[in-house]
Amino acid sequence: MNPPKTDARRHHDPQVRGFASDNYAGAHPEVLAALALANGGHQVAYGEDEYTEHLQRIIRSHFGATAEAFPVFNGTGANVVALQAVTDRWGAVICAESAHINVDEGGAPERMGGLKLLTVPTPDGKLTPELIDRQAWGWEDEHRAMPQVVSITQSTELGTLYTPEEIRAICEHAHARGMKVHLDGSRIANAAASLNVPMRTFTNAVGVDILSLGGTKNGAVFGEAVVVINQDAVRQMKHLRKMSMQLASKMRFVSVQLEALLAKDLWLRNARHANEMAQRLAEGVRAVHGVEILYPVQANGVFARLPHDVSERLQQRFRFYFWDEAAGVVRWMCSFDTTEEDVDTFVGAVKEEMAR
């Protein structure tokens, strides 16, 4: 059977890949195949479809018998809905100053979620019980937003990882103070691959109450999910998802992508490859005089400092972003489709520009 004709045209060179973001990557072929499989015929809208129902069984296999997934459109939506679900109108969320919810979501948690972020500077993107206590106070002070949630990111915005023991300590500390724990898992697969443990080892097994489960950075076209682990910690998730404009009518096409990633090991294969490419990149540029790797390379990101003019020349050849332009810090991200040739070509370009 011939493929259906289309008037759409390709507007990009599919051989061009950069190091700007794992969001730049396309979809994994197995995910695209799953989307085609879910197409055709009619399925009940708004999450009452067979694919979303089957996804629940897969989610429970990863996150425990009480886990329930609420598919959403994107990561910001997942974080806003999740945080709304575990805060009151007067509630606040303690997070690292570098956290995505604080830096890269346009104020959505505060403007759309109606909650207050209480930030803490961290040397490596990671919170500790001691750092949490800088903001965990004033519960009875009506002049201060009430700390109700601790939000951590795994892997962090700086590419570092929490160990399961560190997350357990945070959960025990937060729970002892009457707070809940949210985990932003937009790159949770990369963390699990690097730690070489199941995702449950640092989520439901150590006390995380709710998490944002990433799909897009791991090979999906679009779509994430809020995963409720502690059912007693949340209220009216369905209503919050709808109010937050994150309820997909054709939800089967979000759910089937997550199924394709999570039913077997595609999520892990994709994450391991991206991590391995980041390690290869770090090893290559570490040998270049004048390039400084700033943080441990534990997931799929490399943070480096090099002369500003060198970075600008490199950006004319490859896409990537400054992380802190004033300090000359750049971020290089690897994806499931980054190749060894991509990395080696980029390392060669770094050497050339540094030698100029």
CSV table of C-alpha atoms in Angstrom, one decimal:
chain,number,residue,atom,x,y,z
A,1,MET,CA,0.0,0.0,0.0
A,2,ASN,CA,1.4,3.4,-1.0
A,3,PRO,CA,1.8,6.0,1.8
A,4,PRO,CA,-0.9,8.8,1.7
A,5,LYS,CA,0.0,11.8,-0.3
A,6,THR,CA,0.5,15.1,1.4
A,7,ASP,CA,1.0,18.7,0.3
A,8,ALA,CA,3.4,19.3,3.2
A,9,ARG,CA,7.0,19.9,2.4
A,10,ARG,CA,10.2,19.4,4.4
A,11,HIS,CA,11.5,22.8,5.5
A,12,HIS,CA,14.7,21.7,7.2
A,13,ASP,CA,17.8,19.6,6.7
A,14,PRO,CA,17.3,16.5,8.8
A,15,GLN,CA,21.0,15.9,8.9
A,16,VAL,CA,21.6,19.1,10.9
A,17,ARG,CA,21.9,18.6,14.7
A,18,GLY,CA,23.2,20.9,17.3
A,19,PHE,CA,23.8,21.1,21.1
A,20,ALA,CA,21.2,23.7,22.1
A,21,SER,CA,18.5,21.5,23.7
A,22,ASP,CA,17.1,18.0,23.8
A,23,ASN,CA,13.9,19.8,22.8
A,24,TYR,CA,15.4,20.4,19.4
A,25,ALA,CA,15.4,16.7,18.5
A,26,GLY,CA,12.6,15.1,16.6
A,27,ALA,CA,10.6,12.2,17.7
A,28,HIS,CA,12.0,8.7,18.0
A,29,PRO,CA,10.8,6.4,15.1
A,30,GLU,CA,9.2,4.0,17.6
A,31,VAL,CA,7.1,6.9,19.0
A,32,LEU,CA,6.0,7.9,15.5
A,33,ALA,CA,5.0,4.3,14.8
A,34,ALA,CA,3.0,4.3,18.0
A,35,LEU,CA,1.1,7.4,17.0
A,36,ALA,CA,0.2,5.8,13.7
A,37,LEU,CA,-0.9,2.7,15.5
A,38,ALA,CA,-3.3,4.8,17.7
A,39,ASN,CA,-4.7,6.6,14.7
A,40,GLY,CA,-7.9,5.6,12.9
A,41,GLY,CA,-11.4,5.0,14.2
A,42,HIS,CA,-12.9,6.7,17.1
A,43,GLN,CA,-11.9,6.7,20.7
A,44,VAL,CA,-13.6,8.4,23.6
A,45,ALA,CA,-12.2,11.9,24.2
A,46,TYR,CA,-10.7,13.6,27.3
A,47,GLY,CA,-8.8,10.6,28.6
A,48,GLU,CA,-11.5,7.9,28.6
A,49,ASP,CA,-9.8,6.1,25.8
A,50,GLU,CA,-8.1,2.7,25.8
A,51,TYR,CA,-4.6,4.1,25.5
A,52,THR,CA,-4.8,6.3,28.5
A,53,GLU,CA,-6.4,3.4,30.5
A,54,HIS,CA,-3.5,1.1,29.5
A,55,LEU,CA,-1.0,3.8,30.4
A,56,GLN,CA,-2.1,3.7,34.0
A,57,ARG,CA,-0.9,0.1,34.3
A,58,ILE,CA,2.4,1.0,32.8
A,59,ILE,CA,2.8,4.0,35.2
A,60,ARG,CA,2.0,1.7,38.2
A,61,SER,CA,4.7,-0.7,37.1
A,62,HIS,CA,7.2,2.2,37.4
A,63,PHE,CA,5.9,4.2,40.3
A,64,GLY,CA,4.0,1.8,42.5
A,65,ALA,CA,0.4,0.5,43.0
A,66,THR,CA,-1.0,3.9,44.0
A,67,ALA,CA,0.4,5.9,41.1
A,68,GLU,CA,-2.0,7.6,38.7
A,69,ALA,CA,-1.0,9.5,35.5
A,70,PHE,CA,-2.7,12.6,34.2
A,71,PRO,CA,-1.3,13.3,30.7
A,72,VAL,CA,-0.8,17.0,29.8
A,73,PHE,CA,0.5,18.9,26.9
A,74,ASN,CA,3.9,20.2,28.1
A,75,GLY,CA,6.3,20.5,31.0
A,76,THR,CA,5.3,23.9,32.2
A,77,GLY,CA,1.7,22.6,32.3
A,78,ALA,CA,2.8,19.5,34.2
A,79,ASN,CA,4.6,21.6,36.8
A,80,VAL,CA,1.8,24.2,37.3
A,81,VAL,CA,-0.9,21.5,37.6
A,82,ALA,CA,1.2,19.4,40.0
A,83,LEU,CA,2.1,22.3,42.3
A,84,GLN,CA,-1.5,23.6,42.3
A,85,ALA,CA,-2.6,20.1,43.4
A,86,VAL,CA,-0.4,20.2,46.5
A,87,THR,CA,-0.8,23.8,47.7
A,88,ASP,CA,-3.5,26.0,49.1
A,89,ARG,CA,-4.2,29.5,47.8
A,90,TRP,CA,-1.9,30.8,50.5
A,91,GLY,CA,0.8,28.2,49.9
A,92,ALA,CA,4.4,28.5,48.8
A,93,VAL,CA,6.9,26.2,47.1
A,94,ILE,CA,10.5,26.0,48.2
A,95,CYS,CA,12.9,25.4,45.3
A,96,ALA,CA,16.4,26.0,44.1
A,97,GLU,CA,17.1,29.4,42.7
A,98,SER,CA,18.2,27.7,39.4
A,99,ALA,CA,15.0,25.6,39.2
A,100,HIS,CA,13.2,25.6,35.9
A,101,ILE,CA,9.9,26.6,37.7
A,102,ASN,CA,11.7,29.7,38.8
A,103,VAL,CA,13.9,30.6,35.8
A,104,ASP,CA,12.4,29.3,32.7
A,105,GLU,CA,8.6,29.2,32.9
A,106,GLY,CA,7.8,32.9,32.5
A,107,GLY,CA,6.3,33.2,36.0
A,108,ALA,CA,3.6,30.6,35.2
A,109,PRO,CA,3.7,28.8,38.6
A,110,GLU,CA,3.1,32.1,40.3
A,111,ARG,CA,0.9,33.9,37.7
A,112,MET,CA,-1.2,30.9,36.6
A,113,GLY,CA,-0.8,28.6,39.6
A,114,GLY,CA,-1.4,31.4,42.1
A,115,LEU,CA,1.4,30.2,44.4
A,116,LYS,CA,4.6,31.8,45.8
A,117,LEU,CA,8.1,30.5,45.0
A,118,LEU,CA,10.6,30.7,47.9
A,119,THR,CA,14.0,30.2,46.2
A,120,VAL,CA,17.3,29.1,47.7
A,121,PRO,CA,20.8,29.6,46.1
A,122,THR,CA,22.6,26.3,45.6
A,123,PRO,CA,26.1,25.6,44.5
A,124,ASP,CA,25.1,22.7,42.2
A,125,GLY,CA,21.4,23.0,41.6
A,126,LYS,CA,20.5,20.6,44.5
A,127,LEU,CA,18.6,21.3,47.7
A,128,THR,CA,19.5,19.8,51.0
A,129,PRO,CA,17.5,19.7,54.3
A,130,GLU,CA,19.8,22.5,55.6
A,131,LEU,CA,19.1,24.7,52.5
A,132,ILE,CA,15.4,24.0,52.7
A,133,ASP,CA,15.3,25.3,56.2
A,134,ARG,CA,16.4,28.7,55.0
A,135,GLN,CA,12.9,29.1,53.7
A,136,ALA,CA,11.0,26.5,55.8
A,137,TRP,CA,9.6,28.8,58.5
A,138,GLY,CA,6.8,31.2,59.3
A,139,TRP,CA,3.8,28.8,58.9
A,140,GLU,CA,1.7,30.8,61.3
A,141,ASP,CA,2.8,34.2,60.0
A,142,GLU,CA,-0.1,35.6,58.0
A,143,HIS,CA,2.3,38.1,56.5
A,144,ARG,CA,4.2,35.4,54.7
A,145,ALA,CA,3.2,32.8,52.1
A,146,MET,CA,3.1,29.4,53.9
A,147,PRO,CA,5.7,26.9,52.9
A,148,GLN,CA,3.8,23.8,51.8
A,149,VAL,CA,5.9,22.1,49.2
A,150,VAL,CA,9.5,21.3,48.4
A,151,SER,CA,10.2,21.0,44.6
A,152,ILE,CA,13.4,19.3,43.4
A,153,THR,CA,14.5,18.6,39.9
A,154,GLN,CA,16.0,15.3,38.8
A,155,SER,CA,18.3,15.7,36.9
A,156,THR,CA,18.8,19.3,37.9
A,157,GLU,CA,19.1,22.3,35.7
A,158,LEU,CA,22.9,22.1,36.0
A,159,GLY,CA,23.0,18.5,34.9
A,160,THR,CA,23.7,17.1,38.4
A,161,LEU,CA,21.9,14.3,40.1
A,162,TYR,CA,20.4,13.6,43.5
A,163,THR,CA,21.1,10.1,44.9
A,164,PRO,CA,18.1,8.2,46.2
A,165,GLU,CA,19.5,8.7,49.7
A,166,GLU,CA,19.6,12.5,49.2
A,167,ILE,CA,16.0,12.5,48.0
A,168,ARG,CA,14.9,10.3,50.9
A,169,ALA,CA,16.5,12.8,53.4
A,170,ILE,CA,14.7,15.7,51.7
A,171,CYS,CA,11.3,13.8,51.8
A,172,GLU,CA,11.7,12.9,55.4
A,173,HIS,CA,12.7,16.4,56.3
A,174,ALA,CA,9.8,18.0,54.4
A,175,HIS,CA,7.2,15.6,55.7
A,176,ALA,CA,8.3,16.1,59.3
A,177,ARG,CA,7.6,19.8,58.8
A,178,GLY,CA,4.2,19.1,57.2
A,179,MET,CA,5.3,19.8,53.6
A,180,LYS,CA,4.9,17.7,50.5
A,181,VAL,CA,7.6,16.9,47.9
A,182,HIS,CA,7.3,17.5,44.1
A,183,LEU,CA,9.8,16.2,41.7
A,184,ASP,CA,10.3,17.9,38.3
A,185,GLY,CA,11.2,15.0,36.1
A,186,SER,CA,11.5,16.5,32.7
A,187,ARG,CA,14.8,14.5,32.4
A,188,ILE,CA,14.0,11.8,34.9
A,189,ALA,CA,15.0,9.1,32.4
A,190,ASN,CA,18.5,10.6,32.1
A,191,ALA,CA,18.8,10.5,35.9
A,192,ALA,CA,17.7,6.9,36.1
A,193,ALA,CA,20.0,5.8,33.3
A,194,SER,CA,23.0,7.5,34.9
A,195,LEU,CA,22.2,6.2,38.4
A,196,ASN,CA,21.5,2.8,36.9
A,197,VAL,CA,18.4,2.3,39.0
A,198,PRO,CA,14.6,2.1,38.2
A,199,MET,CA,12.8,5.4,38.5
A,200,ARG,CA,10.9,4.1,41.5
A,201,THR,CA,14.1,4.0,43.5
A,202,PHE,CA,14.3,7.8,43.8
A,203,THR,CA,10.5,8.6,43.6
A,204,ASN,CA,7.8,6.5,45.3
A,205,ALA,CA,10.4,4.3,47.2
A,206,VAL,CA,11.8,7.4,49.0
A,207,GLY,CA,8.7,9.4,49.7
A,208,VAL,CA,8.1,11.7,46.7
A,209,ASP,CA,4.4,12.7,46.6
A,210,ILE,CA,3.9,13.9,43.1
A,211,LEU,CA,6.1,14.3,40.0
A,212,SER,CA,6.1,15.8,36.5
A,213,LEU,CA,7.1,13.0,34.1
A,214,GLY,CA,8.9,14.1,31.0
A,215,GLY,CA,8.4,12.7,27.6
A,216,THR,CA,9.3,15.4,25.1
A,217,LYS,CA,13.1,15.5,25.9
A,218,ASN,CA,13.2,11.7,25.8
A,219,GLY,CA,11.9,11.2,22.2
A,220,ALA,CA,8.2,12.1,22.2
A,221,VAL,CA,6.6,14.6,19.8
A,222,PHE,CA,4.9,16.4,22.7
A,223,GLY,CA,3.3,15.4,26.0
A,224,GLU,CA,4.2,14.9,29.6
A,225,ALA,CA,2.2,13.6,32.6
A,226,VAL,CA,1.6,14.5,36.2
A,227,VAL,CA,2.0,11.4,38.2
A,228,VAL,CA,0.3,11.3,41.6
A,229,ILE,CA,2.0,8.9,43.9
A,230,ASN,CA,0.5,9.9,47.2
A,231,GLN,CA,-3.2,10.1,46.6
A,232,ASP,CA,-3.8,11.7,50.0
A,233,ALA,CA,-1.5,14.6,49.1
A,234,VAL,CA,-3.7,16.0,46.2
A,235,ARG,CA,-7.1,17.2,45.6
A,236,GLN,CA,-9.2,17.4,42.4
A,237,MET,CA,-6.5,16.7,39.9
A,238,LYS,CA,-9.0,16.4,37.0
A,239,HIS,CA,-10.5,19.8,37.7
A,240,LEU,CA,-7.1,21.4,38.1
A,241,ARG,CA,-5.9,20.0,34.8
A,242,LYS,CA,-9.0,21.3,33.0
A,243,MET,CA,-8.8,24.7,34.6
A,244,SER,CA,-5.1,24.9,33.7
A,245,MET,CA,-5.9,24.3,30.0
A,246,GLN,CA,-3.9,21.0,30.0
A,247,LEU,CA,-6.8,18.6,29.2
A,248,ALA,CA,-6.2,17.1,25.8
A,249,SER,CA,-9.4,16.1,23.9
A,250,LYS,CA,-7.5,13.5,21.8
A,251,MET,CA,-5.5,12.3,24.8
A,252,ARG,CA,-4.8,9.0,23.2
A,253,PHE,CA,-2.1,10.6,21.2
A,254,VAL,CA,-0.3,11.8,24.3
A,255,SER,CA,-0.8,8.5,26.2
A,256,VAL,CA,0.4,6.3,23.4
A,257,GLN,CA,3.7,8.2,23.1
A,258,LEU,CA,4.3,7.7,26.9
A,259,GLU,CA,3.3,4.0,26.4
A,260,ALA,CA,5.9,3.6,23.6
A,261,LEU,CA,8.6,5.1,25.8
A,262,LEU,CA,7.7,3.3,29.0
A,263,ALA,CA,6.2,0.0,28.2
A,264,LYS,CA,9.6,-1.6,27.6
A,265,ASP,CA,13.0,0.1,27.6
A,266,LEU,CA,12.9,2.8,24.9
A,267,TRP,CA,13.0,5.5,27.6
A,268,LEU,CA,16.1,4.0,29.0
A,269,ARG,CA,17.8,3.4,25.7
A,270,ASN,CA,17.2,7.0,24.6
A,271,ALA,CA,18.5,8.4,27.9
A,272,ARG,CA,21.6,6.2,28.1
A,273,HIS,CA,22.6,7.2,24.6
A,274,ALA,CA,22.1,10.9,25.3
A,275,ASN,CA,24.1,10.6,28.6
A,276,GLU,CA,26.9,8.7,26.8
A,277,MET,CA,27.2,11.4,24.1
A,278,ALA,CA,27.4,14.1,26.9
A,279,GLN,CA,30.3,12.1,28.5
A,280,ARG,CA,32.0,11.8,25.1
A,281,LEU,CA,31.6,15.5,24.6
A,282,ALA,CA,32.9,16.4,28.1
A,283,GLU,CA,36.0,14.1,27.6
A,284,GLY,CA,36.7,15.7,24.3
A,285,VAL,CA,36.6,19.4,25.3
A,286,ARG,CA,38.2,18.7,28.7
A,287,ALA,CA,41.4,18.1,26.9
A,288,VAL,CA,41.2,21.5,25.1
A,289,HIS,CA,43.3,24.1,26.9
A,290,GLY,CA,41.2,27.1,28.1
A,291,VAL,CA,37.9,25.1,28.3
A,292,GLU,CA,36.6,24.6,31.9
A,293,ILE,CA,33.9,22.1,32.7
A,294,LEU,CA,32.0,23.6,35.6
A,295,TYR,CA,29.8,20.8,37.0
A,296,PRO,CA,30.0,17.0,37.1
A,297,VAL,CA,28.6,15.6,33.9
A,298,GLN,CA,26.0,13.2,35.3
A,299,ALA,CA,23.2,13.4,32.7
A,300,ASN,CA,23.0,14.7,29.2
A,301,GLY,CA,24.2,18.3,29.7
A,302,VAL,CA,27.7,19.8,29.7
A,303,PHE,CA,28.3,23.2,31.3
A,304,ALA,CA,31.5,24.9,30.3
A,305,ARG,CA,33.3,28.2,30.5
A,306,LEU,CA,35.4,29.5,27.6
A,307,PRO,CA,36.2,32.8,26.0
A,308,HIS,CA,33.2,34.8,24.9
A,309,ASP,CA,34.4,35.4,21.4
A,310,VAL,CA,35.1,31.7,20.9
A,311,SER,CA,31.6,30.8,21.9
A,312,GLU,CA,30.2,33.4,19.5
A,313,ARG,CA,32.2,32.0,16.6
A,314,LEU,CA,31.1,28.4,17.6
A,315,GLN,CA,27.5,29.6,17.6
A,316,GLN,CA,27.8,30.5,13.9
A,317,ARG,CA,28.6,26.8,13.2
A,318,PHE,CA,26.4,25.0,15.8
A,319,ARG,CA,23.3,25.9,17.8
A,320,PHE,CA,23.8,26.2,21.6
A,321,TYR,CA,23.0,28.7,24.3
A,322,PHE,CA,24.8,30.8,26.8
A,323,TRP,CA,23.8,29.8,30.3
A,324,ASP,CA,25.4,32.8,31.9
A,325,GLU,CA,26.7,35.1,29.1
A,326,ALA,CA,28.3,37.6,31.5
A,327,ALA,CA,30.4,34.8,33.0
A,328,GLY,CA,31.1,33.1,29.6
A,329,VAL,CA,29.2,30.0,30.6
A,330,VAL,CA,27.6,27.9,27.9
A,331,ARG,CA,25.4,24.8,28.0
A,332,TRP,CA,25.7,21.9,25.5
A,333,MET,CA,22.9,19.4,25.5
A,334,CYS,CA,22.9,15.9,23.9
A,335,SER,CA,19.8,14.1,22.7
A,336,PHE,CA,18.7,10.6,21.9
A,337,ASP,CA,19.7,11.2,18.2
A,338,THR,CA,23.1,12.8,18.9
A,339,THR,CA,25.7,10.8,17.1
A,340,GLU,CA,29.4,10.2,17.9
A,341,GLU,CA,30.2,12.0,14.6
A,342,ASP,CA,28.2,15.0,15.8
A,343,VAL,CA,30.2,15.1,19.0
A,344,ASP,CA,33.6,14.6,17.4
A,345,THR,CA,32.9,17.2,14.8
A,346,PHE,CA,31.9,19.7,17.5
A,347,VAL,CA,34.9,18.9,19.6
A,348,GLY,CA,37.1,19.5,16.6
A,349,ALA,CA,35.4,22.9,16.0
A,350,VAL,CA,36.1,23.8,19.7
A,351,LYS,CA,39.7,23.0,19.2
A,352,GLU,CA,39.9,25.1,16.0
A,353,GLU,CA,38.2,28.1,17.5
A,354,MET,CA,40.3,28.0,20.6
A,355,ALA,CA,43.5,27.9,18.5
A,356,ARG,CA,42.5,31.0,16.6
